[in-house]
PDB file of C-alpha atoms in Angstrom:
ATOM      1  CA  UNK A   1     -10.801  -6.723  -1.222  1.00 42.00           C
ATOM      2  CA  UNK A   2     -10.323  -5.690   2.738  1.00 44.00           C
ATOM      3  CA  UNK A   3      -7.353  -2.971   3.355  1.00 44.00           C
ATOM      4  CA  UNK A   4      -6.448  -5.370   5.958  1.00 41.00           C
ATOM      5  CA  UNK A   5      -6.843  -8.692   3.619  1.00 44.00           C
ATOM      6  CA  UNK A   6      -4.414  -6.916   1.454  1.00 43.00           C
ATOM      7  CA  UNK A   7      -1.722  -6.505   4.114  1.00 45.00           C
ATOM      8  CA  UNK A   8      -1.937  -9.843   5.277  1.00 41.00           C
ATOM      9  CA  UNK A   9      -1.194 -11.367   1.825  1.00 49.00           C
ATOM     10  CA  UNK A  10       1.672  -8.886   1.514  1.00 48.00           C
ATOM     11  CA  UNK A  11       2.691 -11.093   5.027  1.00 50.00           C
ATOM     12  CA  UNK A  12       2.429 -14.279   3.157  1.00 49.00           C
ATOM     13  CA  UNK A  13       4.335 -13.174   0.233  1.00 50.00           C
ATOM     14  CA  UNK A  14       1.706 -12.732  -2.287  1.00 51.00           C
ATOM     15  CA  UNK A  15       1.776  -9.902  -4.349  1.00 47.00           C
ATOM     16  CA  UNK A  16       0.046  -6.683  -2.947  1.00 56.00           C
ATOM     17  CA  UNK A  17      -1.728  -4.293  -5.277  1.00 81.00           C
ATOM     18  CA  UNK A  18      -0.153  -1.180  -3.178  1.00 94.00           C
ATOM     19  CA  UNK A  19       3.142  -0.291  -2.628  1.00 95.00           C
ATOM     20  CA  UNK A  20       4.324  -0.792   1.129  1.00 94.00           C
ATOM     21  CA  UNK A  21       5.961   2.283   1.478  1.00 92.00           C
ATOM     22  CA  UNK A  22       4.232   5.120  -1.194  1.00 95.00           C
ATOM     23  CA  UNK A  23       0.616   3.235  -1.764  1.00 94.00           C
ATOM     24  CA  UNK A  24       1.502   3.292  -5.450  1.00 95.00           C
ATOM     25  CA  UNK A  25       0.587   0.023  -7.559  1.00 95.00           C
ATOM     26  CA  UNK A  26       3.043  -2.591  -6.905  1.00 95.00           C
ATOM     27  CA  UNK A  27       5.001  -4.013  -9.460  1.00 94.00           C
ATOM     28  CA  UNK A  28       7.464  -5.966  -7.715  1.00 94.00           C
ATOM     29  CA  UNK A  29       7.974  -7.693  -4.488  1.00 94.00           C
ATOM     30  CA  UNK A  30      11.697  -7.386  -2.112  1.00 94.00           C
ATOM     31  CA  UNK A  31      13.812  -9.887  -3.163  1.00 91.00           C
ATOM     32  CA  UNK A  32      16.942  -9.270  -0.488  1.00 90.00           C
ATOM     33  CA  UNK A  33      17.404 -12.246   1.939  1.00 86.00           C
ATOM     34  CA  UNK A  34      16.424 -11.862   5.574  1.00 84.00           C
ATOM     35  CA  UNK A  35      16.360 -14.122   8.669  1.00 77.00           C
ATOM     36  CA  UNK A  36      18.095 -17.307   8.919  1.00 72.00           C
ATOM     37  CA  UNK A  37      17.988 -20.323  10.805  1.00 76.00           C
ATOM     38  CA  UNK A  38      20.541 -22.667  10.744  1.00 76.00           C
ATOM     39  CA  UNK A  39      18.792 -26.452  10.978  1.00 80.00           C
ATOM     40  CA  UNK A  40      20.590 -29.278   9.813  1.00 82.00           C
ATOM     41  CA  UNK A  41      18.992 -31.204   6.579  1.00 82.00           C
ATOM     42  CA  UNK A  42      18.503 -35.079   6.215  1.00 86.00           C
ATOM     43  CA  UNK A  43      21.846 -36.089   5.591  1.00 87.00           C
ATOM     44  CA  UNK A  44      23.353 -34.523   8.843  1.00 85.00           C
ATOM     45  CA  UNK A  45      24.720 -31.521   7.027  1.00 84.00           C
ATOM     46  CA  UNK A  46      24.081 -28.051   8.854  1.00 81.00           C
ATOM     47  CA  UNK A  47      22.510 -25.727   6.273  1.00 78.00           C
ATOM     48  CA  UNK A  48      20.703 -22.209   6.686  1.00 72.00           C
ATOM     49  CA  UNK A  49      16.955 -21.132   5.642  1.00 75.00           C
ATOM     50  CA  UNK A  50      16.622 -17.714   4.734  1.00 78.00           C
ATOM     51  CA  UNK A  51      13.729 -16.160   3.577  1.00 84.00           C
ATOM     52  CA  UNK A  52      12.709 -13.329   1.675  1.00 88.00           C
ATOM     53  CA  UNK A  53      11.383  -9.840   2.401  1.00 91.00           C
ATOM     54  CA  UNK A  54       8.903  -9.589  -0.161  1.00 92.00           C
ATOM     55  CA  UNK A  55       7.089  -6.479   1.345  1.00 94.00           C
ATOM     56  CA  UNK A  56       5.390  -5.223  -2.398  1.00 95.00           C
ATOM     57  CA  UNK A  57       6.835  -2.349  -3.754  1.00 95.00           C
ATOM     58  CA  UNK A  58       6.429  -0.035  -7.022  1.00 96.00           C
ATOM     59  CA  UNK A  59       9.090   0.685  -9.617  1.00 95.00           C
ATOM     60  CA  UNK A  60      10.337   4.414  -7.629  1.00 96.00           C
ATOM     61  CA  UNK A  61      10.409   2.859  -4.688  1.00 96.00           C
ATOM     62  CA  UNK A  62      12.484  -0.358  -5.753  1.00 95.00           C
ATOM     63  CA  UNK A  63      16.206   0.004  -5.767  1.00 94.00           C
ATOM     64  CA  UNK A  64      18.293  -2.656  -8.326  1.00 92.00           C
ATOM     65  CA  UNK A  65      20.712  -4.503  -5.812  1.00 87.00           C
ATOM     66  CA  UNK A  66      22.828  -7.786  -7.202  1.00 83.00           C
ATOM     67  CA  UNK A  67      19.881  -8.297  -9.582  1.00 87.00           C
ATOM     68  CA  UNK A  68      17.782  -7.925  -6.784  1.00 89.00           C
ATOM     69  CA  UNK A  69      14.465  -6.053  -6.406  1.00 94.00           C
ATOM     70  CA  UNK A  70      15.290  -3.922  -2.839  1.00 93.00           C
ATOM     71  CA  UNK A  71      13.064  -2.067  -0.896  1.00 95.00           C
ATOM     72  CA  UNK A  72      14.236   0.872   1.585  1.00 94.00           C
ATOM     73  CA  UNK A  73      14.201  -0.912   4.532  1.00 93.00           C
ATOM     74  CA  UNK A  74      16.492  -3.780   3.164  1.00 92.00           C
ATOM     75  CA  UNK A  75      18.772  -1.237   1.568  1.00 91.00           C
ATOM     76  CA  UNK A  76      19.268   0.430   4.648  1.00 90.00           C
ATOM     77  CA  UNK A  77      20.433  -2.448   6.362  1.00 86.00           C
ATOM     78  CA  UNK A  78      22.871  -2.988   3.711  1.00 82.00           C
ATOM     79  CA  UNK A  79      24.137   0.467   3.857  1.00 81.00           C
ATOM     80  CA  UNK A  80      24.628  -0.019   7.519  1.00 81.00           C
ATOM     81  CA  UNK A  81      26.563  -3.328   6.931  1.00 74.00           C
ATOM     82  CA  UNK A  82      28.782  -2.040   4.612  1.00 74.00           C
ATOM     83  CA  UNK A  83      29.580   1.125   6.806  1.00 75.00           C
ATOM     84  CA  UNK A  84      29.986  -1.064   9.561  1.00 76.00           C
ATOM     85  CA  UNK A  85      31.829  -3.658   7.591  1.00 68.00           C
ATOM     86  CA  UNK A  86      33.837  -1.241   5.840  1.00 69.00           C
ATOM     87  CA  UNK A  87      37.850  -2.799   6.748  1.00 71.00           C
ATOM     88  CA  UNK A  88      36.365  -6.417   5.363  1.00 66.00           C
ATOM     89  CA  UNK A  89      34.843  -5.386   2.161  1.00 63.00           C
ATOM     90  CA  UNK A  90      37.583  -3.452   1.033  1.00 67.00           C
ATOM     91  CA  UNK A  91      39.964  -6.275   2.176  1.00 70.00           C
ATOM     92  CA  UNK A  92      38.095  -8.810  -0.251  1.00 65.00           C
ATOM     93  CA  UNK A  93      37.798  -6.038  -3.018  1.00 66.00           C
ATOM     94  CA  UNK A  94      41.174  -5.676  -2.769  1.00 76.00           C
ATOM     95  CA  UNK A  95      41.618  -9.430  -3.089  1.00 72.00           C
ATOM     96  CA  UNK A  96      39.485  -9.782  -5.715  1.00 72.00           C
ATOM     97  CA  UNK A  97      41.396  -7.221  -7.911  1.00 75.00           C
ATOM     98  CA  UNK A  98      44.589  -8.922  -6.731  1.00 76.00           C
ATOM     99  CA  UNK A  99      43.064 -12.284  -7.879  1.00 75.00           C
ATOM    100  CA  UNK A 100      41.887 -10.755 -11.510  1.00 71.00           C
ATOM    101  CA  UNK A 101      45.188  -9.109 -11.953  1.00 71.00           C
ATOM    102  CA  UNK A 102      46.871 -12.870 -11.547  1.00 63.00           C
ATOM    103  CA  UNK A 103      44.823 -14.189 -14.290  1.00 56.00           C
TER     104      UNK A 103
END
């Protein structure tokens, strides 16, 4: 199989035999949500489709996120929007503990 057969499955989500970012063996494919578009579904109801990353990547290069296979890309961007983000997330940590504590 083509080098450049192999990428463009990787664009179509099908698993890739290399590793996106080393070139080892991929065992696993991105699973952290990107894009979005909000469209609105039969009934009238405004929902959003998000996709997937799935850019293939090997066990070192994979990071466990949520349950979630992550590549480094997509767990950049979440480091950024948590830095960024920082006041709200600790606001609804602390309202989570506050919530747990009731209970």
């Amino acid at each position: 199989m083509a080098e450049n057969e192999l990428e463009r499955k990787g664009q179509e989500g099908e698993r890739m035999s290399k590793c996106y970012w080393c070139g080892k063996p991929s065992t696993r494919l991105c699973d952290f949500p990107v894009g979005g578009e909000q469209t609105t579904n039969e009934k009238g109801k405004k929902v959003m489709n998000i996709g997937v990353c799935s850019k293939p990547i090997c066990d070192e290069c994979a990071t466990k996120y949520h349950g979630m296979d992550v590549c480094p890309k997509c767990l950049t961007n979440v480091t950024a929007w948590a830095l960024k983000n920082k006041d709200k997330c600790l606001g609804l940590l602390e309202k989570r503990r506050a919530d747990n504590d009731s209970i």
